[in-house]
Amino acid sequence: MTLPLSLEHAQQVADAFDRADTANQETSGRRGCVVHLPACADGDLLVAGDLHGDRESFDRLLVLADLEKHPLRHLVLQEVCHGGPRYASGGCRSHEMLEQVARLKLQFPDRLHFLLSNHELSEVTEHPILKRGKMLNVLFRCGMHQAFGDQCETVRQAMCRFLTSCPVAIRLEHRVWLSHSLPTQVDSEGFNTGMFERQLLPDDMVSGGSAFKLVWGRDYRPENAAAFSQLVDADLLVTGHEACAAGSRTPGPQQLILDSCCAEPSYLLLPLDQPCTLKQAVARVGRL
């Protein structure tokens, strides 16, 4: 049986989340809840899809990114919660990967970007997620309690502050937009982009709010992507959120979906100093 970590360690984890919260807010190029990355000669951006506690893919991504040896490289991660190894009691251990993400943000404050995703948002708002007959939020909370015991809520509140401050999107100067997903029916219902220019509010994150619509949307019609592209002034949309057996797929002429926790986990490496078409992006998709 795994015993809860010490009070001192729990406080250290909570402190790491709080400092990562500050690092999120102070990220260079951040405007509102979007990080704008300028063109940079020899710079590039490594983008991962959903990870869901997949330790093997996560470790391979960090080795591949090698941020210490590539000072002009940025790394985008998303959706690490809910999946992967469990404690003997059944609790989900993916909180450990989220803690590692926060520590990476402290180590590379301007080059590590963790996109707000629907599974992380569900932890903030306690919106239930049921998958294969399992309540993922309950398993996650059980895992945190297994690790932190009586200090679980202290750590969880710090974790939620960190998640709430995460960017909802990354924008490259050459008209590339990265977010966890896209809102549905933008072509017929529109979408309020005002959220992108400010910090997230509680109403943004609950069902019907702008952040909720952005990270939960599953409308992969080309018409929807085209309408959203016009709203955010982008030519290429890179998202996650959707399981892809082959690691990636292109549902239309403007959108590339990445998946980093499937049988063929993928990543995307984009240059920061030149435009990129969908065809070029597909050619730059690599397998882990």
PDB file of C-alpha atoms in Angstrom:
ATOM      1  CA  MET A   1       0.000   0.000   0.000  1.00  0.00           C
ATOM      2  CA  THR A   2       1.367   3.431  -0.959  1.00  0.00           C
ATOM      3  CA  LEU A   3       1.541   5.789   2.003  1.00  0.00           C
ATOM      4  CA  PRO A   4       0.738   9.518   1.658  1.00  0.00           C
ATOM      5  CA  LEU A   5       3.729  11.745   1.094  1.00  0.00           C
ATOM      6  CA  SER A   6       5.005  13.886   3.936  1.00  0.00           C
ATOM      7  CA  LEU A   7       3.432  17.213   4.866  1.00  0.00           C
ATOM      8  CA  GLU A   8       6.618  18.966   3.752  1.00  0.00           C
ATOM      9  CA  HIS A   9       6.533  17.310   0.327  1.00  0.00           C
ATOM     10  CA  ALA A  10       2.845  18.129  -0.159  1.00  0.00           C
ATOM     11  CA  GLN A  11       3.591  21.767   0.607  1.00  0.00           C
ATOM     12  CA  GLN A  12       6.455  21.695  -1.899  1.00  0.00           C
ATOM     13  CA  VAL A  13       4.118  20.362  -4.606  1.00  0.00           C
ATOM     14  CA  ALA A  14       1.501  23.017  -3.826  1.00  0.00           C
ATOM     15  CA  ASP A  15       4.227  25.674  -3.958  1.00  0.00           C
ATOM     16  CA  ALA A  16       5.400  24.381  -7.348  1.00  0.00           C
ATOM     17  CA  PHE A  17       1.876  24.685  -8.731  1.00  0.00           C
ATOM     18  CA  ASP A  18       1.544  28.226  -7.353  1.00  0.00           C
ATOM     19  CA  ARG A  19       4.872  29.315  -8.820  1.00  0.00           C
ATOM     20  CA  ALA A  20       3.932  27.720 -12.149  1.00  0.00           C
ATOM     21  CA  ASP A  21       0.673  29.700 -11.996  1.00  0.00           C
ATOM     22  CA  THR A  22       2.730  32.889 -11.771  1.00  0.00           C
ATOM     23  CA  ALA A  23       5.011  31.703 -14.582  1.00  0.00           C
ATOM     24  CA  ASN A  24       1.953  31.141 -16.788  1.00  0.00           C
ATOM     25  CA  GLN A  25       0.763  34.680 -16.236  1.00  0.00           C
ATOM     26  CA  GLU A  26       4.218  36.147 -16.859  1.00  0.00           C
ATOM     27  CA  THR A  27       5.018  34.133 -20.016  1.00  0.00           C
ATOM     28  CA  SER A  28       6.642  36.278 -22.673  1.00  0.00           C
ATOM     29  CA  GLY A  29       4.200  37.060 -25.463  1.00  0.00           C
ATOM     30  CA  ARG A  30       1.118  36.348 -23.426  1.00  0.00           C
ATOM     31  CA  ARG A  31      -1.867  38.571 -24.131  1.00  0.00           C
ATOM     32  CA  GLY A  32      -5.015  37.697 -22.278  1.00  0.00           C
ATOM     33  CA  CYS A  33      -5.137  33.908 -22.324  1.00  0.00           C
ATOM     34  CA  VAL A  34      -3.284  33.441 -25.627  1.00  0.00           C
ATOM     35  CA  VAL A  35       0.498  33.181 -26.030  1.00  0.00           C
ATOM     36  CA  HIS A  36       1.775  34.888 -29.185  1.00  0.00           C
ATOM     37  CA  LEU A  37       5.064  33.484 -30.483  1.00  0.00           C
ATOM     38  CA  PRO A  38       7.009  35.775 -32.845  1.00  0.00           C
ATOM     39  CA  ALA A  39       8.979  34.619 -35.856  1.00  0.00           C
ATOM     40  CA  CYS A  40      12.419  33.444 -34.808  1.00  0.00           C
ATOM     41  CA  ALA A  41      15.265  32.429 -37.080  1.00  0.00           C
ATOM     42  CA  ASP A  42      16.329  28.860 -36.246  1.00  0.00           C
ATOM     43  CA  GLY A  43      13.532  28.602 -33.668  1.00  0.00           C
ATOM     44  CA  ASP A  44      10.932  25.858 -33.720  1.00  0.00           C
ATOM     45  CA  LEU A  45       7.904  24.543 -31.897  1.00  0.00           C
ATOM     46  CA  LEU A  46       7.349  20.918 -30.885  1.00  0.00           C
ATOM     47  CA  VAL A  47       3.661  20.167 -30.364  1.00  0.00           C
ATOM     48  CA  ALA A  48       2.268  17.093 -28.616  1.00  0.00           C
ATOM     49  CA  GLY A  49      -1.261  15.778 -28.756  1.00  0.00           C
ATOM     50  CA  ASP A  50      -3.234  14.305 -25.867  1.00  0.00           C
ATOM     51  CA  LEU A  51      -1.128  12.330 -23.386  1.00  0.00           C
ATOM     52  CA  HIS A  52      -3.547  11.065 -20.704  1.00  0.00           C
ATOM     53  CA  GLY A  53      -0.904   9.796 -18.329  1.00  0.00           C
ATOM     54  CA  ASP A  54       1.041   7.931 -21.032  1.00  0.00           C
ATOM     55  CA  ARG A  55       4.422   7.969 -19.312  1.00  0.00           C
ATOM     56  CA  GLU A  56       6.299   6.335 -22.187  1.00  0.00           C
ATOM     57  CA  SER A  57       5.153   8.919 -24.740  1.00  0.00           C
ATOM     58  CA  PHE A  58       5.712  11.764 -22.271  1.00  0.00           C
ATOM     59  CA  ASP A  59       9.275  10.712 -21.532  1.00  0.00           C
ATOM     60  CA  ARG A  60      10.038  10.282 -25.236  1.00  0.00           C
ATOM     61  CA  LEU A  61       8.698  13.765 -25.949  1.00  0.00           C
ATOM     62  CA  LEU A  62      10.957  15.319 -23.329  1.00  0.00           C
ATOM     63  CA  VAL A  63      13.991  13.511 -24.743  1.00  0.00           C
ATOM     64  CA  LEU A  64      13.031  14.550 -28.255  1.00  0.00           C
ATOM     65  CA  ALA A  65      12.416  18.179 -27.296  1.00  0.00           C
ATOM     66  CA  ASP A  66      15.673  18.397 -25.294  1.00  0.00           C
ATOM     67  CA  LEU A  67      14.933  21.996 -24.336  1.00  0.00           C
ATOM     68  CA  GLU A  68      18.255  22.434 -22.550  1.00  0.00           C
ATOM     69  CA  LYS A  69      20.225  21.806 -25.751  1.00  0.00           C
ATOM     70  CA  HIS A  70      17.764  23.679 -28.012  1.00  0.00           C
ATOM     71  CA  PRO A  71      17.455  27.171 -26.519  1.00  0.00           C
ATOM     72  CA  LEU A  72      15.237  28.418 -29.373  1.00  0.00           C
ATOM     73  CA  ARG A  73      12.763  25.548 -29.145  1.00  0.00           C
ATOM     74  CA  HIS A  74       9.295  25.762 -27.576  1.00  0.00           C
ATOM     75  CA  LEU A  75       7.322  22.739 -26.359  1.00  0.00           C
ATOM     76  CA  VAL A  76       3.514  22.586 -26.295  1.00  0.00           C
ATOM     77  CA  LEU A  77       1.860  19.916 -24.146  1.00  0.00           C
ATOM     78  CA  GLN A  78      -1.806  19.184 -23.559  1.00  0.00           C
ATOM     79  CA  GLU A  79      -4.160  16.913 -21.655  1.00  0.00           C
ATOM     80  CA  VAL A  80      -1.993  14.839 -19.333  1.00  0.00           C
ATOM     81  CA  CYS A  81      -4.721  14.055 -16.780  1.00  0.00           C
ATOM     82  CA  HIS A  82      -6.919  10.958 -16.574  1.00  0.00           C
ATOM     83  CA  GLY A  83      -5.122   7.853 -17.729  1.00  0.00           C
ATOM     84  CA  GLY A  84      -1.930   5.857 -17.400  1.00  0.00           C
ATOM     85  CA  PRO A  85      -0.727   4.020 -14.281  1.00  0.00           C
ATOM     86  CA  ARG A  86      -2.854   3.645 -11.157  1.00  0.00           C
ATOM     87  CA  TYR A  87      -2.137   3.095  -7.497  1.00  0.00           C
ATOM     88  CA  ALA A  88      -2.786  -0.355  -6.065  1.00  0.00           C
ATOM     89  CA  SER A  89      -5.985   1.061  -4.594  1.00  0.00           C
ATOM     90  CA  GLY A  90      -7.167   2.039  -8.097  1.00  0.00           C
ATOM     91  CA  GLY A  91      -6.538   5.796  -7.897  1.00  0.00           C
ATOM     92  CA  CYS A  92      -5.197   7.549 -10.996  1.00  0.00           C
ATOM     93  CA  ARG A  93      -1.539   8.616 -10.850  1.00  0.00           C
ATOM     94  CA  SER A  94      -1.685  11.140 -13.701  1.00  0.00           C
ATOM     95  CA  HIS A  95      -1.493  13.946 -11.111  1.00  0.00           C
ATOM     96  CA  GLU A  96       2.231  13.102 -11.000  1.00  0.00           C
ATOM     97  CA  MET A  97       2.601  13.973 -14.693  1.00  0.00           C
ATOM     98  CA  LEU A  98       0.726  17.230 -14.162  1.00  0.00           C
ATOM     99  CA  GLU A  99       3.127  18.079 -11.335  1.00  0.00           C
ATOM    100  CA  GLN A 100       6.040  17.387 -13.679  1.00  0.00           C
ATOM    101  CA  VAL A 101       4.496  19.715 -16.268  1.00  0.00           C
ATOM    102  CA  ALA A 102       4.330  22.466 -13.641  1.00  0.00           C
ATOM    103  CA  ARG A 103       7.991  21.942 -12.743  1.00  0.00           C
ATOM    104  CA  LEU A 104       8.924  22.062 -16.437  1.00  0.00           C
ATOM    105  CA  LYS A 105       7.115  25.389 -16.646  1.00  0.00           C
ATOM    106  CA  LEU A 106       9.326  26.657 -13.833  1.00  0.00           C
ATOM    107  CA  GLN A 107      12.449  25.371 -15.570  1.00  0.00           C
ATOM    108  CA  PHE A 108      11.514  26.799 -18.992  1.00  0.00           C
ATOM    109  CA  PRO A 109       9.013  29.566 -18.187  1.00  0.00           C
ATOM    110  CA  ASP A 110       8.890  31.118 -21.657  1.00  0.00           C
ATOM    111  CA  ARG A 111       9.310  27.934 -23.708  1.00  0.00           C
ATOM    112  CA  LEU A 112       7.052  25.349 -22.053  1.00  0.00           C
ATOM    113  CA  HIS A 113       3.365  25.905 -22.808  1.00  0.00           C
ATOM    114  CA  PHE A 114       0.600  23.752 -21.343  1.00  0.00           C
ATOM    115  CA  LEU A 115      -2.678  24.247 -23.193  1.00  0.00           C
ATOM    116  CA  LEU A 116      -5.872  24.178 -21.186  1.00  0.00           C
ATOM    117  CA  SER A 117      -7.746  21.011 -22.177  1.00  0.00           C
ATOM    118  CA  ASN A 118     -11.162  19.612 -21.348  1.00  0.00           C
ATOM    119  CA  HIS A 119      -9.944  16.957 -18.902  1.00  0.00           C
ATOM    120  CA  GLU A 120      -7.919  19.511 -16.930  1.00  0.00           C
ATOM    121  CA  LEU A 121     -10.836  21.959 -17.048  1.00  0.00           C
ATOM    122  CA  SER A 122     -13.080  19.228 -15.630  1.00  0.00           C
ATOM    123  CA  GLU A 123     -10.812  19.061 -12.585  1.00  0.00           C
ATOM    124  CA  VAL A 124     -11.185  22.802 -12.031  1.00  0.00           C
ATOM    125  CA  THR A 125     -14.977  22.856 -12.437  1.00  0.00           C
ATOM    126  CA  GLU A 126     -15.666  19.305 -11.192  1.00  0.00           C
ATOM    127  CA  HIS A 127     -17.501  18.589 -14.428  1.00  0.00           C
ATOM    128  CA  PRO A 128     -17.880  14.780 -14.432  1.00  0.00           C
ATOM    129  CA  ILE A 129     -16.248  12.673 -17.151  1.00  0.00           C
ATOM    130  CA  LEU A 130     -17.393   9.092 -17.562  1.00  0.00           C
ATOM    131  CA  LYS A 131     -15.290   6.813 -19.771  1.00  0.00           C
ATOM    132  CA  ARG A 132     -15.600   3.044 -20.145  1.00  0.00           C
ATOM    133  CA  GLY A 133     -17.826   2.930 -17.079  1.00  0.00           C
ATOM    134  CA  LYS A 134     -15.292   4.790 -14.890  1.00  0.00           C
ATOM    135  CA  MET A 135     -15.682   8.252 -13.338  1.00  0.00           C
ATOM    136  CA  LEU A 136     -12.307   9.729 -14.236  1.00  0.00           C
ATOM    137  CA  ASN A 137     -12.595  12.659 -11.820  1.00  0.00           C
ATOM    138  CA  VAL A 138     -13.214  10.278  -8.922  1.00  0.00           C
ATOM    139  CA  LEU A 139     -10.226   8.128  -9.850  1.00  0.00           C
ATOM    140  CA  PHE A 140      -8.050  11.246 -10.125  1.00  0.00           C
ATOM    141  CA  ARG A 141      -9.185  12.564  -6.734  1.00  0.00           C
ATOM    142  CA  CYS A 142      -8.594   9.138  -5.174  1.00  0.00           C
ATOM    143  CA  GLY A 143      -5.073   9.145  -6.599  1.00  0.00           C
ATOM    144  CA  MET A 144      -4.330  12.574  -5.157  1.00  0.00           C
ATOM    145  CA  HIS A 145      -5.675  11.523  -1.779  1.00  0.00           C
ATOM    146  CA  GLN A 146      -3.528   8.408  -1.920  1.00  0.00           C
ATOM    147  CA  ALA A 147      -0.470  10.608  -2.499  1.00  0.00           C
ATOM    148  CA  PHE A 148      -1.184  13.578  -0.259  1.00  0.00           C
ATOM    149  CA  GLY A 149      -3.562  12.327   2.432  1.00  0.00           C
ATOM    150  CA  ASP A 150      -4.893  15.167   4.595  1.00  0.00           C
ATOM    151  CA  GLN A 151      -3.032  17.702   2.415  1.00  0.00           C
ATOM    152  CA  CYS A 152      -4.883  16.598  -0.726  1.00  0.00           C
ATOM    153  CA  GLU A 153      -7.199  19.612  -0.857  1.00  0.00           C
ATOM    154  CA  THR A 154      -4.342  22.082  -0.335  1.00  0.00           C
ATOM    155  CA  VAL A 155      -2.457  20.598  -3.266  1.00  0.00           C
ATOM    156  CA  ARG A 156      -5.606  20.343  -5.383  1.00  0.00           C
ATOM    157  CA  GLN A 157      -6.481  24.013  -4.911  1.00  0.00           C
ATOM    158  CA  ALA A 158      -2.969  25.041  -5.976  1.00  0.00           C
ATOM    159  CA  MET A 159      -3.262  22.700  -8.960  1.00  0.00           C
ATOM    160  CA  CYS A 160      -6.545  24.333  -9.973  1.00  0.00           C
ATOM    161  CA  ARG A 161      -4.994  27.805  -9.772  1.00  0.00           C
ATOM    162  CA  PHE A 162      -2.248  26.617 -12.103  1.00  0.00           C
ATOM    163  CA  LEU A 163      -4.725  25.098 -14.559  1.00  0.00           C
ATOM    164  CA  THR A 164      -6.929  28.194 -14.578  1.00  0.00           C
ATOM    165  CA  SER A 165      -3.939  30.319 -15.612  1.00  0.00           C
ATOM    166  CA  CYS A 166      -2.896  28.043 -18.488  1.00  0.00           C
ATOM    167  CA  PRO A 167      -3.236  29.547 -21.982  1.00  0.00           C
ATOM    168  CA  VAL A 168      -6.179  28.399 -24.080  1.00  0.00           C
ATOM    169  CA  ALA A 169      -4.249  28.892 -27.316  1.00  0.00           C
ATOM    170  CA  ILE A 170      -0.864  29.550 -28.907  1.00  0.00           C
ATOM    171  CA  ARG A 171      -0.631  31.795 -31.954  1.00  0.00           C
ATOM    172  CA  LEU A 172       2.360  31.818 -34.302  1.00  0.00           C
ATOM    173  CA  GLU A 173       3.192  34.955 -36.237  1.00  0.00           C
ATOM    174  CA  HIS A 174       2.785  33.090 -39.523  1.00  0.00           C
ATOM    175  CA  ARG A 175      -0.938  32.507 -38.977  1.00  0.00           C
ATOM    176  CA  VAL A 176      -0.854  29.159 -37.179  1.00  0.00           C
ATOM    177  CA  TRP A 177      -3.272  28.635 -34.270  1.00  0.00           C
ATOM    178  CA  LEU A 178      -2.973  25.900 -31.641  1.00  0.00           C
ATOM    179  CA  SER A 179      -5.734  25.052 -29.174  1.00  0.00           C
ATOM    180  CA  HIS A 180      -6.993  21.825 -27.639  1.00  0.00           C
ATOM    181  CA  SER A 181     -10.083  21.823 -29.841  1.00  0.00           C
ATOM    182  CA  LEU A 182     -12.495  24.123 -31.690  1.00  0.00           C
ATOM    183  CA  PRO A 183     -15.985  25.298 -30.722  1.00  0.00           C
ATOM    184  CA  THR A 184     -18.904  23.644 -32.483  1.00  0.00           C
ATOM    185  CA  GLN A 185     -21.093  25.243 -35.161  1.00  0.00           C
ATOM    186  CA  VAL A 186     -19.041  28.411 -35.453  1.00  0.00           C
ATOM    187  CA  ASP A 187     -20.250  28.720 -39.047  1.00  0.00           C
ATOM    188  CA  SER A 188     -23.892  28.941 -37.932  1.00  0.00           C
ATOM    189  CA  GLU A 189     -23.718  30.220 -34.348  1.00  0.00           C
ATOM    190  CA  GLY A 190     -20.503  32.252 -34.254  1.00  0.00           C
ATOM    191  CA  PHE A 191     -18.162  32.377 -31.263  1.00  0.00           C
ATOM    192  CA  ASN A 192     -17.307  35.153 -28.825  1.00  0.00           C
ATOM    193  CA  THR A 193     -13.542  35.664 -29.128  1.00  0.00           C
ATOM    194  CA  GLY A 194     -13.441  38.310 -26.400  1.00  0.00           C
ATOM    195  CA  MET A 195     -12.154  35.691 -23.957  1.00  0.00           C
ATOM    196  CA  PHE A 196      -8.853  35.523 -25.818  1.00  0.00           C
ATOM    197  CA  GLU A 197      -8.025  39.129 -24.889  1.00  0.00           C
ATOM    198  CA  ARG A 198      -8.362  38.724 -21.119  1.00  0.00           C
ATOM    199  CA  GLN A 199      -7.829  36.275 -18.285  1.00  0.00           C
ATOM    200  CA  LEU A 200     -10.345  33.482 -17.858  1.00  0.00           C
ATOM    201  CA  LEU A 201     -13.411  34.141 -15.720  1.00  0.00           C
ATOM    202  CA  PRO A 202     -15.418  31.498 -13.841  1.00  0.00           C
ATOM    203  CA  ASP A 203     -18.293  31.861 -16.322  1.00  0.00           C
ATOM    204  CA  ASP A 204     -15.913  31.030 -19.206  1.00  0.00           C
ATOM    205  CA  MET A 205     -15.127  27.622 -17.769  1.00  0.00           C
ATOM    206  CA  VAL A 206     -18.555  26.168 -17.019  1.00  0.00           C
ATOM    207  CA  SER A 207     -20.908  24.559 -19.542  1.00  0.00           C
ATOM    208  CA  GLY A 208     -21.916  27.186 -22.115  1.00  0.00           C
ATOM    209  CA  GLY A 209     -18.894  29.391 -21.413  1.00  0.00           C
ATOM    210  CA  SER A 210     -16.346  30.303 -24.059  1.00  0.00           C
ATOM    211  CA  ALA A 211     -13.473  28.221 -22.654  1.00  0.00           C
ATOM    212  CA  PHE A 212     -15.774  25.249 -22.177  1.00  0.00           C
ATOM    213  CA  LYS A 213     -16.958  25.475 -25.784  1.00  0.00           C
ATOM    214  CA  LEU A 214     -13.393  25.780 -27.052  1.00  0.00           C
ATOM    215  CA  VAL A 215     -11.932  22.740 -25.297  1.00  0.00           C
ATOM    216  CA  TRP A 216     -14.981  20.446 -25.477  1.00  0.00           C
ATOM    217  CA  GLY A 217     -16.027  21.022 -29.106  1.00  0.00           C
ATOM    218  CA  ARG A 218     -16.081  18.043 -31.484  1.00  0.00           C
ATOM    219  CA  ASP A 219     -17.236  19.645 -34.718  1.00  0.00           C
ATOM    220  CA  TYR A 220     -14.696  18.561 -37.339  1.00  0.00           C
ATOM    221  CA  ARG A 221     -16.544  19.805 -40.399  1.00  0.00           C
ATOM    222  CA  PRO A 222     -14.345  21.841 -42.755  1.00  0.00           C
ATOM    223  CA  GLU A 223     -16.972  24.604 -42.716  1.00  0.00           C
ATOM    224  CA  ASN A 224     -16.637  24.917 -38.952  1.00  0.00           C
ATOM    225  CA  ALA A 225     -12.841  25.077 -39.113  1.00  0.00           C
ATOM    226  CA  ALA A 226     -13.025  27.675 -41.892  1.00  0.00           C
ATOM    227  CA  ALA A 227     -15.353  29.886 -39.854  1.00  0.00           C
ATOM    228  CA  PHE A 228     -13.155  29.636 -36.755  1.00  0.00           C
ATOM    229  CA  SER A 229     -10.000  30.283 -38.816  1.00  0.00           C
ATOM    230  CA  GLN A 230     -11.537  33.497 -40.055  1.00  0.00           C
ATOM    231  CA  LEU A 231     -12.416  34.604 -36.527  1.00  0.00           C
ATOM    232  CA  VAL A 232      -8.865  34.075 -35.231  1.00  0.00           C
ATOM    233  CA  ASP A 233      -7.163  35.145 -38.479  1.00  0.00           C
ATOM    234  CA  ALA A 234      -5.302  31.886 -39.046  1.00  0.00           C
ATOM    235  CA  ASP A 235      -4.583  29.630 -41.992  1.00  0.00           C
ATOM    236  CA  LEU A 236      -3.691  26.463 -40.097  1.00  0.00           C
ATOM    237  CA  LEU A 237      -5.365  25.039 -36.977  1.00  0.00           C
ATOM    238  CA  VAL A 238      -3.534  22.418 -34.882  1.00  0.00           C
ATOM    239  CA  THR A 239      -5.583  20.655 -32.214  1.00  0.00           C
ATOM    240  CA  GLY A 240      -5.828  17.525 -30.088  1.00  0.00           C
ATOM    241  CA  HIS A 241      -8.911  16.192 -28.267  1.00  0.00           C
ATOM    242  CA  GLU A 242      -9.744  13.437 -30.768  1.00  0.00           C
ATOM    243  CA  ALA A 243      -8.409   9.893 -30.641  1.00  0.00           C
ATOM    244  CA  CYS A 244      -6.473   9.079 -33.829  1.00  0.00           C
ATOM    245  CA  ALA A 245      -5.437   5.465 -34.354  1.00  0.00           C
ATOM    246  CA  ALA A 246      -2.733   6.615 -36.778  1.00  0.00           C
ATOM    247  CA  GLY A 247      -1.510   9.390 -34.473  1.00  0.00           C
ATOM    248  CA  SER A 248      -2.892  12.251 -36.535  1.00  0.00           C
ATOM    249  CA  ARG A 249      -5.548  13.098 -39.074  1.00  0.00           C
ATOM    250  CA  THR A 250      -6.752  15.967 -41.232  1.00  0.00           C
ATOM    251  CA  PRO A 251     -10.548  16.342 -41.142  1.00  0.00           C
ATOM    252  CA  GLY A 252     -10.410  19.256 -43.580  1.00  0.00           C
ATOM    253  CA  PRO A 253      -8.069  21.555 -45.519  1.00  0.00           C
ATOM    254  CA  GLN A 254      -7.206  23.738 -42.497  1.00  0.00           C
ATOM    255  CA  GLN A 255      -7.063  21.446 -39.449  1.00  0.00           C
ATOM    256  CA  LEU A 256      -4.496  18.945 -38.184  1.00  0.00           C
ATOM    257  CA  ILE A 257      -5.352  16.765 -35.172  1.00  0.00           C
ATOM    258  CA  LEU A 258      -2.560  15.186 -33.098  1.00  0.00           C
ATOM    259  CA  ASP A 259      -2.745  12.248 -30.686  1.00  0.00           C
ATOM    260  CA  SER A 260       0.255  11.326 -28.515  1.00  0.00           C
ATOM    261  CA  CYS A 261      -1.237   8.459 -26.498  1.00  0.00           C
ATOM    262  CA  CYS A 262      -2.414   6.019 -29.171  1.00  0.00           C
ATOM    263  CA  ALA A 263      -0.816   3.006 -30.864  1.00  0.00           C
ATOM    264  CA  GLU A 264       1.101   5.372 -33.173  1.00  0.00           C
ATOM    265  CA  PRO A 265       1.715   8.431 -30.955  1.00  0.00           C
ATOM    266  CA  SER A 266       2.644  11.549 -32.909  1.00  0.00           C
ATOM    267  CA  TYR A 267       4.092  15.024 -32.545  1.00  0.00           C
ATOM    268  CA  LEU A 268       4.542  18.028 -34.829  1.00  0.00           C
ATOM    269  CA  LEU A 269       7.710  20.080 -35.277  1.00  0.00           C
ATOM    270  CA  LEU A 270       7.050  23.512 -36.783  1.00  0.00           C
ATOM    271  CA  PRO A 271       9.557  26.227 -37.738  1.00  0.00           C
ATOM    272  CA  LEU A 272       8.931  29.635 -36.200  1.00  0.00           C
ATOM    273  CA  ASP A 273      10.443  31.662 -39.032  1.00  0.00           C
ATOM    274  CA  GLN A 274       8.238  30.675 -41.977  1.00  0.00           C
ATOM    275  CA  PRO A 275       4.608  30.020 -42.927  1.00  0.00           C
ATOM    276  CA  CYS A 276       3.322  26.453 -42.915  1.00  0.00           C
ATOM    277  CA  THR A 277       0.528  24.974 -45.002  1.00  0.00           C
ATOM    278  CA  LEU A 278      -1.454  21.938 -43.934  1.00  0.00           C
ATOM    279  CA  LYS A 279       0.429  19.807 -46.454  1.00  0.00           C
ATOM    280  CA  GLN A 280       3.762  20.965 -45.032  1.00  0.00           C
ATOM    281  CA  ALA A 281       2.568  20.382 -41.467  1.00  0.00           C
ATOM    282  CA  VAL A 282       1.486  16.831 -42.279  1.00  0.00           C
ATOM    283  CA  ALA A 283       4.957  16.198 -43.706  1.00  0.00           C
ATOM    284  CA  ARG A 284       6.456  17.412 -40.403  1.00  0.00           C
ATOM    285  CA  VAL A 285       4.433  15.066 -38.214  1.00  0.00           C
ATOM    286  CA  GLY A 286       6.721  12.549 -36.522  1.00  0.00           C
ATOM    287  CA  ARG A 287       6.037   9.345 -34.628  1.00  0.00           C
ATOM    288  CA  LEU A 288       7.281   8.670 -31.131  1.00  0.00           C
TER     289      LEU A 288
END
